[in-house]
């Protein structure tokens, strides 16, 4: 039996009915290998259609509960796309650092990460600005483009030609990006 708490936040299936999940755990989790931590961390895992674990990954952050809105999607090649928000520093296949505000205080930023069908890291992209940003959901279009949504305050750059500027409160975003 596992120790501590485990919570699943997202689930997706590929064309072969393999199951992909994302969630958090705060002590121990047994999947294809034992995962252990002394703080809440994000994890992603793949299970065969019969429920047998195929691979698992755990991601760390410097603050307690650094990840929010853990969402995932799977494309037709079983590539996994994971999005969430992080505060200060995090490791999601690569090290991420959030953008501080004008006073130097860390703000919550958004990440999008991709992993191959075997769990190997493909890429990770951080997005954010000088105020809190939150991830919402991610989807994969039929032609392979990614769509992701969430909210932002202040100004935010999504590696597009345009920097978005909030009208004052929390504003929604919808970004279409190449995979």
PDB file of C-alpha atoms in Angstrom:
ATOM      1  CA  UNK A   1       0.000   0.000   0.000  1.00  0.00           C
ATOM      2  CA  UNK A   2       1.069   3.576  -0.688  1.00  0.00           C
ATOM      3  CA  UNK A   3       1.786   6.065   2.082  1.00  0.00           C
ATOM      4  CA  UNK A   4       0.456   9.619   2.249  1.00  0.00           C
ATOM      5  CA  UNK A   5      -2.099  11.090  -0.145  1.00  0.00           C
ATOM      6  CA  UNK A   6      -2.514  10.563  -3.856  1.00  0.00           C
ATOM      7  CA  UNK A   7      -5.006  12.457  -6.033  1.00  0.00           C
ATOM      8  CA  UNK A   8      -5.706  12.074  -9.751  1.00  0.00           C
ATOM      9  CA  UNK A   9      -6.708  15.228 -11.634  1.00  0.00           C
ATOM     10  CA  UNK A  10      -6.650  14.243 -15.300  1.00  0.00           C
ATOM     11  CA  UNK A  11      -7.144  11.174 -17.469  1.00  0.00           C
ATOM     12  CA  UNK A  12      -6.889  10.543 -21.218  1.00  0.00           C
ATOM     13  CA  UNK A  13      -6.924   7.501 -23.501  1.00  0.00           C
ATOM     14  CA  UNK A  14      -4.978   6.841 -26.684  1.00  0.00           C
ATOM     15  CA  UNK A  15      -6.225   4.941 -29.760  1.00  0.00           C
ATOM     16  CA  UNK A  16      -5.127   1.627 -28.187  1.00  0.00           C
ATOM     17  CA  UNK A  17      -7.027   2.355 -24.947  1.00  0.00           C
ATOM     18  CA  UNK A  18      -3.851   2.953 -22.950  1.00  0.00           C
ATOM     19  CA  UNK A  19      -4.630   5.125 -19.959  1.00  0.00           C
ATOM     20  CA  UNK A  20      -2.683   8.303 -19.149  1.00  0.00           C
ATOM     21  CA  UNK A  21      -3.170  10.033 -15.794  1.00  0.00           C
ATOM     22  CA  UNK A  22      -1.796  13.063 -13.962  1.00  0.00           C
ATOM     23  CA  UNK A  23      -2.109  13.968 -10.308  1.00  0.00           C
ATOM     24  CA  UNK A  24      -0.240  14.676  -7.106  1.00  0.00           C
ATOM     25  CA  UNK A  25       1.171  12.623  -4.259  1.00  0.00           C
ATOM     26  CA  UNK A  26       2.932  13.651  -1.064  1.00  0.00           C
ATOM     27  CA  UNK A  27       4.841  10.646   0.279  1.00  0.00           C
ATOM     28  CA  UNK A  28       4.961   7.417  -1.716  1.00  0.00           C
ATOM     29  CA  UNK A  29       3.375   6.100  -4.894  1.00  0.00           C
ATOM     30  CA  UNK A  30       3.934   2.670  -6.434  1.00  0.00           C
ATOM     31  CA  UNK A  31       3.419   2.384 -10.182  1.00  0.00           C
ATOM     32  CA  UNK A  32       6.011   0.882 -12.535  1.00  0.00           C
ATOM     33  CA  UNK A  33       8.589   1.913  -9.907  1.00  0.00           C
ATOM     34  CA  UNK A  34       8.377   3.409  -6.435  1.00  0.00           C
ATOM     35  CA  UNK A  35       8.103   7.211  -6.348  1.00  0.00           C
ATOM     36  CA  UNK A  36       8.891   8.958  -3.069  1.00  0.00           C
ATOM     37  CA  UNK A  37       8.899  12.575  -1.913  1.00  0.00           C
ATOM     38  CA  UNK A  38       8.683  14.676   1.245  1.00  0.00           C
ATOM     39  CA  UNK A  39       6.419  17.347  -0.308  1.00  0.00           C
ATOM     40  CA  UNK A  40       3.407  17.308  -2.661  1.00  0.00           C
ATOM     41  CA  UNK A  41       4.555  16.807  -6.264  1.00  0.00           C
ATOM     42  CA  UNK A  42       2.968  16.339  -9.659  1.00  0.00           C
ATOM     43  CA  UNK A  43       3.182  13.003 -11.437  1.00  0.00           C
ATOM     44  CA  UNK A  44       2.131  11.588 -14.794  1.00  0.00           C
ATOM     45  CA  UNK A  45       1.811   7.924 -15.659  1.00  0.00           C
ATOM     46  CA  UNK A  46       0.802   5.568 -18.449  1.00  0.00           C
ATOM     47  CA  UNK A  47      -1.040   2.322 -17.880  1.00  0.00           C
ATOM     48  CA  UNK A  48      -1.734  -0.416 -20.387  1.00  0.00           C
ATOM     49  CA  UNK A  49      -5.418  -1.048 -21.196  1.00  0.00           C
ATOM     50  CA  UNK A  50      -5.441  -3.814 -18.544  1.00  0.00           C
ATOM     51  CA  UNK A  51      -4.256  -1.308 -15.890  1.00  0.00           C
ATOM     52  CA  UNK A  52      -0.642  -2.518 -15.728  1.00  0.00           C
ATOM     53  CA  UNK A  53       1.706   0.497 -15.233  1.00  0.00           C
ATOM     54  CA  UNK A  54       3.916   1.254 -18.244  1.00  0.00           C
ATOM     55  CA  UNK A  55       5.831   4.339 -17.051  1.00  0.00           C
ATOM     56  CA  UNK A  56       5.647   7.078 -14.459  1.00  0.00           C
ATOM     57  CA  UNK A  57       7.296  10.465 -14.006  1.00  0.00           C
ATOM     58  CA  UNK A  58       7.383  12.774 -11.003  1.00  0.00           C
ATOM     59  CA  UNK A  59       8.002  16.509 -11.156  1.00  0.00           C
ATOM     60  CA  UNK A  60       9.184  18.699  -8.310  1.00  0.00           C
ATOM     61  CA  UNK A  61       8.812  22.325  -7.285  1.00  0.00           C
ATOM     62  CA  UNK A  62      10.424  24.457  -4.604  1.00  0.00           C
ATOM     63  CA  UNK A  63       7.217  25.410  -2.791  1.00  0.00           C
ATOM     64  CA  UNK A  64       4.581  23.237  -1.240  1.00  0.00           C
ATOM     65  CA  UNK A  65       1.776  22.530  -3.713  1.00  0.00           C
ATOM     66  CA  UNK A  66       3.539  24.276  -6.623  1.00  0.00           C
ATOM     67  CA  UNK A  67       1.334  22.813  -9.338  1.00  0.00           C
ATOM     68  CA  UNK A  68      -2.265  23.689 -10.111  1.00  0.00           C
ATOM     69  CA  UNK A  69      -4.745  22.561 -12.772  1.00  0.00           C
ATOM     70  CA  UNK A  70      -2.876  19.476 -13.869  1.00  0.00           C
ATOM     71  CA  UNK A  71      -4.424  18.669 -17.245  1.00  0.00           C
ATOM     72  CA  UNK A  72      -3.299  16.363 -20.013  1.00  0.00           C
ATOM     73  CA  UNK A  73      -4.157  15.296 -23.543  1.00  0.00           C
ATOM     74  CA  UNK A  74      -2.861  12.586 -25.855  1.00  0.00           C
ATOM     75  CA  UNK A  75      -2.426  12.845 -29.633  1.00  0.00           C
ATOM     76  CA  UNK A  76      -2.870  10.122 -32.265  1.00  0.00           C
ATOM     77  CA  UNK A  77       0.803   9.069 -31.830  1.00  0.00           C
ATOM     78  CA  UNK A  78       0.306   8.673 -28.057  1.00  0.00           C
ATOM     79  CA  UNK A  79       2.430  11.751 -27.290  1.00  0.00           C
ATOM     80  CA  UNK A  80       1.324  13.163 -23.951  1.00  0.00           C
ATOM     81  CA  UNK A  81       0.792  16.909 -23.396  1.00  0.00           C
ATOM     82  CA  UNK A  82       0.662  18.138 -19.810  1.00  0.00           C
ATOM     83  CA  UNK A  83      -0.148  21.648 -18.644  1.00  0.00           C
ATOM     84  CA  UNK A  84      -0.214  23.264 -15.232  1.00  0.00           C
ATOM     85  CA  UNK A  85       0.835  26.262 -13.214  1.00  0.00           C
ATOM     86  CA  UNK A  86       3.941  26.533 -11.027  1.00  0.00           C
ATOM     87  CA  UNK A  87       5.368  28.991  -8.526  1.00  0.00           C
ATOM     88  CA  UNK A  88       9.083  29.855  -8.339  1.00  0.00           C
ATOM     89  CA  UNK A  89      11.154  26.918  -9.586  1.00  0.00           C
ATOM     90  CA  UNK A  90       9.895  23.572 -10.857  1.00  0.00           C
ATOM     91  CA  UNK A  91      11.211  20.595 -12.773  1.00  0.00           C
ATOM     92  CA  UNK A  92       8.990  19.265 -15.565  1.00  0.00           C
ATOM     93  CA  UNK A  93      11.451  17.464 -17.827  1.00  0.00           C
ATOM     94  CA  UNK A  94      13.608  20.586 -17.538  1.00  0.00           C
ATOM     95  CA  UNK A  95      14.067  23.288 -14.901  1.00  0.00           C
ATOM     96  CA  UNK A  96      11.547  26.152 -15.003  1.00  0.00           C
ATOM     97  CA  UNK A  97      11.671  29.480 -13.180  1.00  0.00           C
ATOM     98  CA  UNK A  98       8.677  31.784 -12.872  1.00  0.00           C
ATOM     99  CA  UNK A  99       8.833  35.460 -13.799  1.00  0.00           C
ATOM    100  CA  UNK A 100       8.854  37.699 -10.697  1.00  0.00           C
ATOM    101  CA  UNK A 101       6.744  40.847 -10.463  1.00  0.00           C
ATOM    102  CA  UNK A 102       8.220  44.370 -10.294  1.00  0.00           C
ATOM    103  CA  UNK A 103       8.856  43.984  -6.546  1.00  0.00           C
ATOM    104  CA  UNK A 104      10.768  40.742  -7.128  1.00  0.00           C
ATOM    105  CA  UNK A 105       8.045  38.518  -5.663  1.00  0.00           C
ATOM    106  CA  UNK A 106       7.581  35.214  -7.511  1.00  0.00           C
ATOM    107  CA  UNK A 107       4.394  34.850  -9.537  1.00  0.00           C
ATOM    108  CA  UNK A 108       2.585  31.756 -10.753  1.00  0.00           C
ATOM    109  CA  UNK A 109       3.385  30.873 -14.383  1.00  0.00           C
ATOM    110  CA  UNK A 110       2.122  28.241 -16.817  1.00  0.00           C
ATOM    111  CA  UNK A 111       3.960  25.336 -18.434  1.00  0.00           C
ATOM    112  CA  UNK A 112       3.203  23.041 -21.340  1.00  0.00           C
ATOM    113  CA  UNK A 113       5.237  19.832 -21.540  1.00  0.00           C
ATOM    114  CA  UNK A 114       5.281  16.933 -23.964  1.00  0.00           C
ATOM    115  CA  UNK A 115       6.357  13.352 -23.430  1.00  0.00           C
ATOM    116  CA  UNK A 116       6.613  10.545 -25.982  1.00  0.00           C
ATOM    117  CA  UNK A 117       4.499   7.394 -25.751  1.00  0.00           C
ATOM    118  CA  UNK A 118       7.331   5.727 -23.798  1.00  0.00           C
ATOM    119  CA  UNK A 119       7.482   8.573 -21.243  1.00  0.00           C
ATOM    120  CA  UNK A 120      10.654  10.197 -22.581  1.00  0.00           C
ATOM    121  CA  UNK A 121      10.742  14.002 -22.393  1.00  0.00           C
ATOM    122  CA  UNK A 122      10.173  15.751 -25.735  1.00  0.00           C
ATOM    123  CA  UNK A 123       9.980  19.414 -24.695  1.00  0.00           C
ATOM    124  CA  UNK A 124       8.767  21.837 -22.022  1.00  0.00           C
ATOM    125  CA  UNK A 125       7.743  25.454 -22.558  1.00  0.00           C
ATOM    126  CA  UNK A 126       7.089  27.935 -19.759  1.00  0.00           C
ATOM    127  CA  UNK A 127       4.707  30.848 -20.360  1.00  0.00           C
ATOM    128  CA  UNK A 128       4.032  33.737 -18.091  1.00  0.00           C
ATOM    129  CA  UNK A 129       4.314  37.317 -17.178  1.00  0.00           C
ATOM    130  CA  UNK A 130       4.618  39.680 -14.260  1.00  0.00           C
ATOM    131  CA  UNK A 131       1.458  38.522 -12.438  1.00  0.00           C
ATOM    132  CA  UNK A 132      -0.228  35.200 -11.684  1.00  0.00           C
ATOM    133  CA  UNK A 133      -1.145  32.999 -14.637  1.00  0.00           C
ATOM    134  CA  UNK A 134      -3.125  29.769 -14.408  1.00  0.00           C
ATOM    135  CA  UNK A 135      -3.431  26.773 -16.691  1.00  0.00           C
ATOM    136  CA  UNK A 136      -6.860  25.441 -17.500  1.00  0.00           C
ATOM    137  CA  UNK A 137      -7.063  22.621 -20.026  1.00  0.00           C
ATOM    138  CA  UNK A 138      -5.244  21.265 -23.065  1.00  0.00           C
ATOM    139  CA  UNK A 139      -6.552  19.548 -26.198  1.00  0.00           C
ATOM    140  CA  UNK A 140      -5.003  18.261 -29.402  1.00  0.00           C
ATOM    141  CA  UNK A 141      -6.650  19.223 -32.713  1.00  0.00           C
ATOM    142  CA  UNK A 142      -7.042  16.627 -35.492  1.00  0.00           C
ATOM    143  CA  UNK A 143      -4.126  18.137 -37.458  1.00  0.00           C
ATOM    144  CA  UNK A 144      -1.882  18.006 -34.372  1.00  0.00           C
ATOM    145  CA  UNK A 145      -1.946  21.605 -33.102  1.00  0.00           C
ATOM    146  CA  UNK A 146      -2.289  22.149 -29.371  1.00  0.00           C
ATOM    147  CA  UNK A 147      -5.036  24.248 -27.865  1.00  0.00           C
ATOM    148  CA  UNK A 148      -4.684  25.362 -24.282  1.00  0.00           C
ATOM    149  CA  UNK A 149      -6.737  27.660 -22.107  1.00  0.00           C
ATOM    150  CA  UNK A 150      -6.446  29.372 -18.752  1.00  0.00           C
ATOM    151  CA  UNK A 151      -6.282  32.797 -17.179  1.00  0.00           C
ATOM    152  CA  UNK A 152      -3.743  35.593 -16.734  1.00  0.00           C
ATOM    153  CA  UNK A 153      -3.266  38.934 -15.018  1.00  0.00           C
ATOM    154  CA  UNK A 154      -0.901  41.697 -16.103  1.00  0.00           C
ATOM    155  CA  UNK A 155       0.977  41.018 -19.342  1.00  0.00           C
ATOM    156  CA  UNK A 156       1.772  37.526 -20.615  1.00  0.00           C
ATOM    157  CA  UNK A 157       3.806  36.158 -23.515  1.00  0.00           C
ATOM    158  CA  UNK A 158       2.785  32.856 -25.117  1.00  0.00           C
ATOM    159  CA  UNK A 159       5.655  32.842 -27.654  1.00  0.00           C
ATOM    160  CA  UNK A 160       3.240  34.353 -30.157  1.00  0.00           C
ATOM    161  CA  UNK A 161       3.752  37.542 -32.130  1.00  0.00           C
ATOM    162  CA  UNK A 162       1.605  39.411 -29.623  1.00  0.00           C
ATOM    163  CA  UNK A 163       1.960  39.985 -25.873  1.00  0.00           C
ATOM    164  CA  UNK A 164      -1.444  39.852 -24.187  1.00  0.00           C
ATOM    165  CA  UNK A 165      -2.295  42.535 -21.606  1.00  0.00           C
ATOM    166  CA  UNK A 166      -4.993  42.025 -18.995  1.00  0.00           C
ATOM    167  CA  UNK A 167      -7.856  44.490 -18.672  1.00  0.00           C
ATOM    168  CA  UNK A 168      -7.345  44.527 -14.919  1.00  0.00           C
ATOM    169  CA  UNK A 169      -8.759  41.313 -13.499  1.00  0.00           C
ATOM    170  CA  UNK A 170      -8.200  37.706 -14.435  1.00  0.00           C
ATOM    171  CA  UNK A 171      -8.567  37.373 -18.210  1.00  0.00           C
ATOM    172  CA  UNK A 172      -9.009  34.161 -20.151  1.00  0.00           C
ATOM    173  CA  UNK A 173      -6.712  32.962 -22.905  1.00  0.00           C
ATOM    174  CA  UNK A 174      -6.991  30.443 -25.728  1.00  0.00           C
ATOM    175  CA  UNK A 175      -3.702  29.642 -27.452  1.00  0.00           C
ATOM    176  CA  UNK A 176      -3.239  27.512 -30.564  1.00  0.00           C
ATOM    177  CA  UNK A 177       0.339  26.306 -30.902  1.00  0.00           C
ATOM    178  CA  UNK A 178       2.340  23.943 -33.066  1.00  0.00           C
ATOM    179  CA  UNK A 179       3.070  20.621 -31.336  1.00  0.00           C
TER     180      UNK A 179
END
